[in-house]
Short mmCIF file of N, CA and C in Angstrom, two decimals:
data_model
loop_
_atom_site.label_atom_id
_atom_site.label_comp_id
_atom_site.label_asym_id
_atom_site.label_seq_id
_atom_site.Cartn_x
_atom_site.Cartn_y
_atom_site.Cartn_z
N MET A 1 83.70 86.54 111.12
CA MET A 1 84.40 86.31 109.86
C MET A 1 85.84 85.92 110.21
N TYR A 2 86.35 84.91 109.56
CA TYR A 2 87.72 84.49 109.80
C TYR A 2 88.69 85.56 109.30
N MET A 3 89.86 85.62 109.94
CA MET A 3 90.81 86.69 109.63
C MET A 3 91.24 86.67 108.16
N ALA A 4 91.56 85.53 107.60
CA ALA A 4 92.03 85.48 106.21
C ALA A 4 90.97 85.99 105.25
N SER A 5 89.72 85.62 105.48
CA SER A 5 88.67 86.09 104.58
C SER A 5 88.41 87.59 104.78
N ARG A 6 88.50 88.07 106.01
CA ARG A 6 88.32 89.51 106.27
C ARG A 6 89.44 90.30 105.60
N VAL A 7 90.67 89.79 105.68
CA VAL A 7 91.81 90.45 105.03
C VAL A 7 91.60 90.50 103.52
N ALA A 8 91.15 89.40 102.94
CA ALA A 8 90.91 89.36 101.50
C ALA A 8 89.82 90.34 101.08
N VAL A 9 88.73 90.38 101.85
CA VAL A 9 87.62 91.29 101.52
C VAL A 9 88.06 92.74 101.66
N CYS A 10 88.73 93.08 102.77
CA CYS A 10 89.18 94.46 102.98
C CYS A 10 90.18 94.89 101.90
N THR A 11 91.09 94.00 101.54
CA THR A 11 92.08 94.33 100.52
C THR A 11 91.42 94.58 99.17
N THR A 12 90.49 93.72 98.82
CA THR A 12 89.77 93.88 97.55
C THR A 12 88.94 95.16 97.53
N LEU A 13 88.25 95.43 98.63
CA LEU A 13 87.44 96.66 98.70
C LEU A 13 88.31 97.90 98.68
N GLY A 14 89.48 97.84 99.32
CA GLY A 14 90.41 98.99 99.29
C GLY A 14 90.87 99.28 97.87
N ALA A 15 91.22 98.24 97.12
CA ALA A 15 91.64 98.42 95.73
C ALA A 15 90.49 98.96 94.88
N CYS A 16 89.31 98.40 95.05
CA CYS A 16 88.14 98.85 94.28
C CYS A 16 87.80 100.30 94.60
N GLY A 17 87.78 100.63 95.88
CA GLY A 17 87.46 102.00 96.27
C GLY A 17 88.48 103.00 95.78
N GLY A 18 89.76 102.65 95.89
CA GLY A 18 90.82 103.56 95.42
C GLY A 18 90.77 103.77 93.92
N GLY A 19 90.60 102.68 93.16
CA GLY A 19 90.54 102.78 91.70
C GLY A 19 89.34 103.56 91.21
N THR A 20 88.18 103.26 91.79
CA THR A 20 86.96 103.95 91.39
C THR A 20 87.01 105.43 91.73
N THR A 21 87.45 105.73 92.94
CA THR A 21 87.54 107.14 93.37
C THR A 21 88.51 107.92 92.50
N ALA A 22 89.67 107.35 92.23
CA ALA A 22 90.66 108.05 91.40
C ALA A 22 90.13 108.27 89.98
N LEU A 23 89.46 107.27 89.42
CA LEU A 23 88.92 107.40 88.07
C LEU A 23 87.84 108.48 88.01
N ILE A 24 86.95 108.50 88.99
CA ILE A 24 85.88 109.51 89.02
C ILE A 24 86.48 110.91 89.20
N LEU A 25 87.40 111.06 90.15
CA LEU A 25 87.99 112.38 90.38
C LEU A 25 88.79 112.87 89.18
N HIS A 26 89.52 111.97 88.53
CA HIS A 26 90.28 112.36 87.34
C HIS A 26 89.34 112.78 86.21
N THR A 27 88.26 112.05 86.04
CA THR A 27 87.29 112.38 84.99
C THR A 27 86.63 113.73 85.26
N ILE A 28 86.29 113.99 86.52
CA ILE A 28 85.69 115.28 86.87
C ILE A 28 86.69 116.41 86.65
N HIS A 29 87.92 116.20 87.07
CA HIS A 29 88.94 117.25 86.99
C HIS A 29 89.42 117.50 85.55
N HIS A 30 89.63 116.43 84.77
CA HIS A 30 90.21 116.56 83.43
C HIS A 30 89.21 116.35 82.30
N GLY A 31 88.00 115.90 82.61
CA GLY A 31 86.98 115.73 81.59
C GLY A 31 87.07 114.45 80.79
N ILE A 32 88.06 113.60 81.08
CA ILE A 32 88.22 112.35 80.34
C ILE A 32 88.78 111.29 81.29
N PRO A 33 88.24 110.08 81.25
CA PRO A 33 88.79 109.03 82.11
C PRO A 33 90.17 108.58 81.62
N GLU A 34 91.00 108.17 82.55
CA GLU A 34 92.34 107.73 82.19
C GLU A 34 92.71 106.50 83.01
N MET A 35 93.20 105.48 82.33
CA MET A 35 93.53 104.21 82.97
C MET A 35 94.64 104.37 84.01
N ILE A 36 95.64 105.22 83.74
CA ILE A 36 96.75 105.41 84.68
C ILE A 36 96.23 105.94 86.02
N ALA A 37 95.29 106.87 85.97
CA ALA A 37 94.73 107.40 87.22
C ALA A 37 94.04 106.29 88.00
N SER A 38 93.30 105.45 87.31
CA SER A 38 92.62 104.35 87.98
C SER A 38 93.61 103.35 88.58
N LEU A 39 94.67 103.04 87.83
CA LEU A 39 95.67 102.10 88.34
C LEU A 39 96.40 102.67 89.56
N ASN A 40 96.72 103.96 89.52
CA ASN A 40 97.34 104.59 90.70
C ASN A 40 96.38 104.60 91.87
N GLY A 41 95.10 104.79 91.60
CA GLY A 41 94.10 104.72 92.66
C GLY A 41 94.02 103.33 93.27
N ILE A 42 94.11 102.30 92.43
CA ILE A 42 94.12 100.93 92.93
C ILE A 42 95.33 100.71 93.82
N LEU A 43 96.51 101.15 93.36
CA LEU A 43 97.72 101.02 94.19
C LEU A 43 97.57 101.79 95.50
N GLY A 44 97.03 103.00 95.41
CA GLY A 44 96.82 103.79 96.62
C GLY A 44 95.86 103.11 97.58
N GLY A 45 94.79 102.53 97.04
CA GLY A 45 93.84 101.80 97.89
C GLY A 45 94.48 100.59 98.55
N LEU A 46 95.29 99.87 97.79
CA LEU A 46 95.97 98.70 98.35
C LEU A 46 96.97 99.09 99.44
N VAL A 47 97.74 100.14 99.19
CA VAL A 47 98.71 100.60 100.19
C VAL A 47 97.98 101.11 101.43
N SER A 48 96.89 101.84 101.23
CA SER A 48 96.14 102.40 102.36
C SER A 48 95.55 101.34 103.26
N VAL A 49 95.07 100.27 102.70
CA VAL A 49 94.34 99.27 103.48
C VAL A 49 95.26 98.20 104.07
N THR A 50 96.49 98.12 103.60
CA THR A 50 97.37 97.02 104.01
C THR A 50 97.61 96.98 105.52
N ALA A 51 97.87 98.10 106.15
CA ALA A 51 98.19 98.10 107.58
C ALA A 51 97.03 97.64 108.44
N GLY A 52 95.82 97.93 108.02
CA GLY A 52 94.69 97.66 108.91
C GLY A 52 93.71 96.60 108.45
N CYS A 53 93.98 95.91 107.37
CA CYS A 53 92.97 95.01 106.82
C CYS A 53 92.60 93.87 107.76
N ALA A 54 93.45 93.49 108.68
CA ALA A 54 93.12 92.43 109.63
C ALA A 54 92.37 92.95 110.84
N TYR A 55 92.33 94.27 111.02
CA TYR A 55 91.76 94.84 112.24
C TYR A 55 90.55 95.72 112.01
N MET A 56 90.12 95.86 110.78
CA MET A 56 88.98 96.73 110.48
C MET A 56 87.83 95.92 109.92
N GLU A 57 86.64 96.47 110.07
CA GLU A 57 85.48 95.88 109.42
C GLU A 57 85.60 96.14 107.92
N PRO A 58 85.12 95.22 107.09
CA PRO A 58 85.28 95.39 105.64
C PRO A 58 84.71 96.69 105.08
N TYR A 59 83.60 97.18 105.60
CA TYR A 59 83.03 98.41 105.05
C TYR A 59 83.94 99.61 105.27
N MET A 60 84.88 99.54 106.21
CA MET A 60 85.78 100.65 106.47
C MET A 60 86.90 100.73 105.42
N ALA A 61 87.03 99.70 104.57
CA ALA A 61 88.09 99.69 103.56
C ALA A 61 87.76 100.60 102.38
N LEU A 62 86.53 101.04 102.24
CA LEU A 62 86.17 101.96 101.16
C LEU A 62 86.34 103.38 101.66
N ARG A 63 87.24 104.17 101.08
CA ARG A 63 87.52 105.52 101.53
C ARG A 63 87.54 106.49 100.35
N MET A 64 86.92 107.38 100.83
CA MET A 64 86.94 108.40 99.80
C MET A 64 88.29 109.29 99.89
N LYS A 65 100.22 118.96 95.23
CA LYS A 65 100.94 117.82 94.69
C LYS A 65 102.41 118.11 94.51
N ILE A 66 102.73 116.73 94.93
CA ILE A 66 104.17 116.82 94.75
C ILE A 66 104.50 116.49 93.30
N ASP A 67 105.50 117.18 92.71
CA ASP A 67 105.90 116.86 91.34
C ASP A 67 106.50 115.45 91.33
N ASP A 68 105.73 114.52 90.85
CA ASP A 68 106.10 113.11 90.92
C ASP A 68 105.53 112.42 89.69
N PRO A 69 106.34 112.22 88.66
CA PRO A 69 105.80 111.73 87.39
C PRO A 69 105.17 110.35 87.46
N VAL A 70 105.57 109.51 88.39
CA VAL A 70 104.97 108.18 88.48
C VAL A 70 104.06 108.02 89.69
N ASP A 71 103.75 109.12 90.37
CA ASP A 71 102.85 109.14 91.54
C ASP A 71 103.32 108.25 92.68
N ALA A 72 104.62 108.05 92.81
CA ALA A 72 105.13 107.21 93.89
C ALA A 72 104.88 107.84 95.25
N CYS A 73 105.04 109.16 95.36
CA CYS A 73 104.79 109.82 96.65
C CYS A 73 103.32 109.76 97.01
N ALA A 74 102.46 109.99 96.04
CA ALA A 74 101.02 109.93 96.33
C ALA A 74 100.62 108.55 96.79
N VAL A 75 101.14 107.53 96.13
CA VAL A 75 100.76 106.16 96.48
C VAL A 75 101.40 105.74 97.80
N HIS A 76 102.69 105.92 97.95
CA HIS A 76 103.38 105.35 99.10
C HIS A 76 103.43 106.28 100.31
N LEU A 77 103.68 107.57 100.11
CA LEU A 77 103.75 108.48 101.26
C LEU A 77 102.36 108.79 101.79
N ALA A 78 101.50 109.31 100.94
CA ALA A 78 100.18 109.72 101.41
C ALA A 78 99.31 108.52 101.79
N CYS A 79 99.19 107.57 100.89
CA CYS A 79 98.32 106.43 101.16
C CYS A 79 98.90 105.52 102.23
N GLY A 80 100.21 105.35 102.25
CA GLY A 80 100.83 104.54 103.29
C GLY A 80 100.66 105.15 104.67
N SER A 81 100.85 106.47 104.76
CA SER A 81 100.65 107.15 106.05
C SER A 81 99.20 107.06 106.49
N TRP A 82 98.30 107.29 105.55
CA TRP A 82 96.87 107.18 105.88
C TRP A 82 96.55 105.76 106.35
N GLY A 83 97.08 104.75 105.67
CA GLY A 83 96.82 103.37 106.07
C GLY A 83 97.30 103.08 107.48
N LEU A 84 98.48 103.59 107.84
CA LEU A 84 98.97 103.38 109.20
C LEU A 84 98.09 104.09 110.23
N LEU A 85 97.71 105.32 109.94
CA LEU A 85 96.88 106.07 110.88
C LEU A 85 95.46 105.51 110.96
N ALA A 86 94.98 104.93 109.86
CA ALA A 86 93.62 104.38 109.84
C ALA A 86 93.47 103.24 110.84
N VAL A 87 94.53 102.50 111.11
CA VAL A 87 94.47 101.44 112.12
C VAL A 87 94.12 102.04 113.48
N GLY A 88 94.76 103.14 113.81
CA GLY A 88 94.50 103.79 115.09
C GLY A 88 93.12 104.42 115.18
N LEU A 89 92.50 104.64 114.04
CA LEU A 89 91.15 105.22 114.02
C LEU A 89 90.05 104.17 113.92
N PHE A 90 90.27 103.14 113.12
CA PHE A 90 89.19 102.23 112.77
C PHE A 90 89.35 100.79 113.24
N ALA A 91 90.39 100.45 114.01
CA ALA A 91 90.57 99.06 114.46
C ALA A 91 89.38 98.64 115.31
N SER A 92 88.75 97.55 114.93
CA SER A 92 87.58 97.05 115.64
C SER A 92 88.01 96.33 116.92
N PRO A 93 87.31 96.56 118.03
CA PRO A 93 87.67 95.88 119.28
C PRO A 93 87.56 94.36 119.18
N LYS A 94 86.79 93.86 118.22
CA LYS A 94 86.65 92.41 118.04
C LYS A 94 87.95 91.77 117.57
N TYR A 95 88.82 92.55 116.94
CA TYR A 95 90.00 91.98 116.29
C TYR A 95 91.32 92.34 116.96
N VAL A 96 91.28 93.06 118.06
CA VAL A 96 92.50 93.38 118.80
C VAL A 96 92.49 92.62 120.12
N GLU A 97 93.67 92.31 120.65
CA GLU A 97 93.74 91.51 121.88
C GLU A 97 93.30 92.28 123.11
N ASN A 98 93.57 93.57 123.14
CA ASN A 98 93.23 94.40 124.29
C ASN A 98 92.36 95.55 123.79
N SER A 99 91.20 95.75 124.38
CA SER A 99 90.25 96.75 123.86
C SER A 99 90.78 98.18 123.91
N GLU A 100 91.80 98.46 124.73
CA GLU A 100 92.36 99.82 124.74
C GLU A 100 93.10 100.11 123.44
N PHE A 101 93.43 99.08 122.67
CA PHE A 101 94.10 99.27 121.38
C PHE A 101 93.12 99.31 120.22
N ALA A 102 91.84 99.40 120.52
CA ALA A 102 90.84 99.58 119.47
C ALA A 102 91.00 100.98 118.89
N GLY A 103 90.46 101.18 117.71
CA GLY A 103 90.53 102.49 117.08
C GLY A 103 89.75 103.53 117.86
N VAL A 104 90.12 104.78 117.71
CA VAL A 104 89.49 105.88 118.42
C VAL A 104 87.99 105.92 118.14
N PHE A 105 87.57 105.63 116.90
CA PHE A 105 86.16 105.66 116.56
C PHE A 105 85.40 104.43 117.07
N PHE A 106 86.11 103.47 117.66
CA PHE A 106 85.50 102.27 118.21
C PHE A 106 85.73 102.16 119.71
N GLY A 107 85.96 103.29 120.37
CA GLY A 107 86.06 103.30 121.82
C GLY A 107 87.47 103.15 122.38
N GLY A 108 88.48 103.13 121.54
CA GLY A 108 89.86 103.03 122.03
C GLY A 108 90.29 104.32 122.69
N ASN A 109 91.34 104.25 123.49
CA ASN A 109 91.79 105.43 124.22
C ASN A 109 92.83 106.26 123.46
N GLY A 110 93.11 105.91 122.23
CA GLY A 110 94.08 106.66 121.44
C GLY A 110 95.48 106.10 121.49
N ALA A 111 95.70 105.05 122.32
CA ALA A 111 97.03 104.46 122.42
C ALA A 111 97.48 103.90 121.07
N GLN A 112 96.59 103.20 120.40
CA GLN A 112 96.96 102.62 119.10
C GLN A 112 97.24 103.71 118.08
N LEU A 113 96.46 104.78 118.10
CA LEU A 113 96.70 105.89 117.18
C LEU A 113 98.08 106.50 117.43
N GLY A 114 98.46 106.64 118.70
CA GLY A 114 99.78 107.15 119.04
C GLY A 114 100.89 106.23 118.55
N ILE A 115 100.69 104.93 118.71
CA ILE A 115 101.68 103.95 118.24
C ILE A 115 101.81 104.04 116.73
N GLN A 116 100.68 104.12 116.03
CA GLN A 116 100.70 104.20 114.57
C GLN A 116 101.35 105.50 114.10
N LEU A 117 101.09 106.61 114.79
CA LEU A 117 101.70 107.89 114.44
C LEU A 117 103.21 107.85 114.66
N LEU A 118 103.63 107.23 115.75
CA LEU A 118 105.07 107.07 115.99
C LEU A 118 105.71 106.22 114.89
N GLY A 119 105.05 105.13 114.53
CA GLY A 119 105.57 104.27 113.46
C GLY A 119 105.69 105.01 112.14
N ALA A 120 104.65 105.78 111.79
CA ALA A 120 104.68 106.55 110.54
C ALA A 120 105.81 107.57 110.57
N SER A 121 106.02 108.20 111.72
CA SER A 121 107.09 109.20 111.85
C SER A 121 108.46 108.57 111.70
N VAL A 122 108.67 107.43 112.32
CA VAL A 122 109.96 106.73 112.22
C VAL A 122 110.22 106.30 110.78
N ILE A 123 109.21 105.77 110.12
CA ILE A 123 109.36 105.37 108.71
C ILE A 123 109.71 106.57 107.85
N PHE A 124 109.02 107.70 108.08
CA PHE A 124 109.28 108.91 107.30
C PHE A 124 110.72 109.39 107.49
N ILE A 125 111.17 109.43 108.75
CA ILE A 125 112.54 109.88 109.04
C ILE A 125 113.56 108.93 108.42
N TRP A 126 113.36 107.63 108.58
CA TRP A 126 114.28 106.64 108.03
C TRP A 126 114.35 106.75 106.50
N ALA A 127 113.18 106.81 105.85
CA ALA A 127 113.16 106.89 104.38
C ALA A 127 113.76 108.21 103.89
N SER A 128 113.49 109.31 104.59
CA SER A 128 114.04 110.60 104.19
C SER A 128 115.56 110.61 104.31
N PHE A 129 116.08 110.05 105.40
CA PHE A 129 117.52 110.01 105.59
C PHE A 129 118.19 109.25 104.46
N TRP A 130 117.74 108.03 104.18
CA TRP A 130 118.40 107.21 103.17
C TRP A 130 118.17 107.72 101.76
N THR A 131 117.03 108.36 101.53
CA THR A 131 116.82 109.00 100.23
C THR A 131 117.78 110.17 100.06
N GLY A 132 117.96 110.94 101.12
CA GLY A 132 118.92 112.04 101.07
C GLY A 132 120.33 111.56 100.81
N VAL A 133 120.73 110.49 101.48
CA VAL A 133 122.07 109.91 101.25
C VAL A 133 122.21 109.49 99.78
N ALA A 134 121.20 108.83 99.26
CA ALA A 134 121.27 108.36 97.87
C ALA A 134 121.33 109.53 96.89
N PHE A 135 120.47 110.54 97.08
CA PHE A 135 120.47 111.67 96.16
C PHE A 135 121.74 112.52 96.26
N LEU A 136 122.25 112.71 97.47
CA LEU A 136 123.50 113.45 97.61
C LEU A 136 124.66 112.71 96.95
N THR A 137 124.68 111.41 97.09
CA THR A 137 125.71 110.61 96.42
C THR A 137 125.61 110.76 94.91
N LEU A 138 124.41 110.62 94.38
CA LEU A 138 124.20 110.78 92.93
C LEU A 138 124.57 112.18 92.47
N PHE A 139 124.25 113.19 93.27
CA PHE A 139 124.56 114.58 92.93
C PHE A 139 126.08 114.78 92.85
N HIS A 140 126.78 114.28 93.86
CA HIS A 140 128.24 114.47 93.88
C HIS A 140 128.95 113.65 92.81
N LEU A 141 128.36 112.58 92.37
CA LEU A 141 128.93 111.79 91.27
C LEU A 141 128.55 112.35 89.90
N GLY A 142 127.64 113.34 89.90
CA GLY A 142 127.18 113.92 88.64
C GLY A 142 126.19 113.06 87.88
N TRP A 143 125.58 112.11 88.58
CA TRP A 143 124.65 111.20 87.93
C TRP A 143 123.19 111.61 88.09
N LEU A 144 122.91 112.69 88.82
CA LEU A 144 121.54 113.15 89.02
C LEU A 144 121.09 113.93 87.80
N ARG A 145 119.97 113.56 87.24
CA ARG A 145 119.50 114.19 86.00
C ARG A 145 119.05 115.64 86.19
N VAL A 146 118.48 115.95 87.32
CA VAL A 146 117.88 117.26 87.50
C VAL A 146 118.82 118.20 88.23
#
């Protein structure tokens, strides 16, 4: 399968899987389906699959609280971290240049998983630092609502 078509298929399946899973879980938990839950699931699926859509087989794109009124942490922190780590777990040896960088579940030696974990950690530290700077500035200016 050509890379562009594999990326398109994985991205679409990630969105479908995330939206469907979120809608089903919300309905089971709350007894009523809700469009917002499905839309957040779609966003979560898209964020999760973005890092690895060029390196995974399409069937791997289907995957089964913080006080956050718009679910930004759930979508970007949890799903983004999972998406980065999923590359280290599920990268197919057919799509990487060196087979040692294949995902752990496809015979890789864990090097790619370590690289992805380091990347996720650096992103977390960078985002936390600048978020802290922004919130402390807002707090000292008296502009923070909470």
